[in-house]
Amino acid sequence: MARPALYVSEICLGTMTFTGDNKAAGMWAAIGDVGQKQATQIVEKSVAAGVNFLDTADVYSPACRSG
């Protein structure tokens, strides 16, 4: 059985400023501080535009990590 083609957008949405807590943002606070409402809007618009590649590295918002 043939496998379906995997499509990954050429454009990536980086989320390093998606924290909403300037203290938790650490060095990333210097370049931006996006709260949950605005982050949701950005992601929704990006997905609607065809972006499906999101950089969500857990180093961006240490206070939001679970565990």
Short mmCIF file of C-alpha atoms in Angstrom, two decimals:
data_model
loop_
_atom_site.label_atom_id
_atom_site.label_comp_id
_atom_site.label_asym_id
_atom_site.label_seq_id
_atom_site.Cartn_x
_atom_site.Cartn_y
_atom_site.Cartn_z
CA MET A 1 0.00 0.00 0.00
CA ALA A 2 1.36 3.40 -0.93
CA ARG A 3 2.01 5.85 1.85
CA PRO A 4 0.48 9.31 1.54
CA ALA A 5 2.87 12.15 0.82
CA LEU A 6 3.88 14.23 3.80
CA TYR A 7 3.70 17.97 3.21
CA VAL A 8 5.67 20.29 5.48
CA SER A 9 5.40 24.00 4.82
CA GLU A 10 8.53 25.88 3.82
CA ILE A 11 7.70 28.58 6.34
CA CYS A 12 8.08 27.83 10.04
CA LEU A 13 6.32 29.70 12.84
CA GLY A 14 8.73 30.20 15.73
CA THR A 15 7.14 30.44 19.17
CA MET A 16 10.02 31.72 21.29
CA THR A 17 8.07 34.84 22.28
CA PHE A 18 4.91 32.93 23.26
CA THR A 19 5.07 33.07 27.04
CA GLY A 20 2.88 35.80 28.50
CA ASP A 21 5.19 36.05 31.53
CA ASN A 22 8.14 38.36 31.08
CA LYS A 23 10.02 36.89 34.07
CA ALA A 24 9.66 33.36 32.68
CA ALA A 25 10.71 34.48 29.21
CA GLY A 26 14.30 35.02 30.28
CA MET A 27 16.47 36.27 27.44
CA TRP A 28 13.58 35.93 24.96
CA ALA A 29 11.73 38.77 26.73
CA ALA A 30 14.11 41.21 25.07
CA ILE A 31 12.61 40.45 21.67
CA GLY A 32 8.97 39.97 22.56
CA ASP A 33 6.31 38.89 24.99
CA VAL A 34 3.20 37.33 23.40
CA GLY A 35 0.35 36.30 25.70
CA GLN A 36 -2.02 33.36 25.17
CA LYS A 37 -4.76 35.28 23.34
CA GLN A 38 -2.37 36.83 20.83
CA ALA A 39 -0.43 33.55 20.44
CA THR A 40 -3.67 31.71 19.62
CA GLN A 41 -4.53 34.32 16.99
CA ILE A 42 -1.07 34.08 15.42
CA VAL A 43 -1.21 30.28 15.25
CA GLU A 44 -4.74 30.28 13.81
CA LYS A 45 -3.78 32.77 11.09
CA SER A 46 -0.61 30.83 10.29
CA VAL A 47 -2.46 27.52 9.95
CA ALA A 48 -5.11 29.19 7.80
CA ALA A 49 -2.31 30.46 5.55
CA GLY A 50 -0.93 26.94 5.14
CA VAL A 51 1.83 26.87 7.75
CA ASN A 52 2.08 23.48 9.45
CA PHE A 53 5.67 23.67 10.70
CA LEU A 54 5.86 25.15 14.22
CA ASP A 55 9.04 25.47 16.25
CA THR A 56 7.93 24.76 19.81
CA ALA A 57 11.26 23.95 21.46
CA ASP A 58 10.75 23.63 25.21
CA VAL A 59 13.65 25.99 25.95
CA TYR A 60 11.59 29.00 24.95
CA SER A 61 9.22 29.10 27.93
CA PRO A 62 10.74 27.21 30.87
CA ALA A 63 7.98 28.22 33.28
CA CYS A 64 5.35 26.66 31.02
CA ARG A 65 6.99 23.23 30.91
CA SER A 66 5.35 20.38 32.70
CA GLY A 67 7.23 17.80 34.72
#
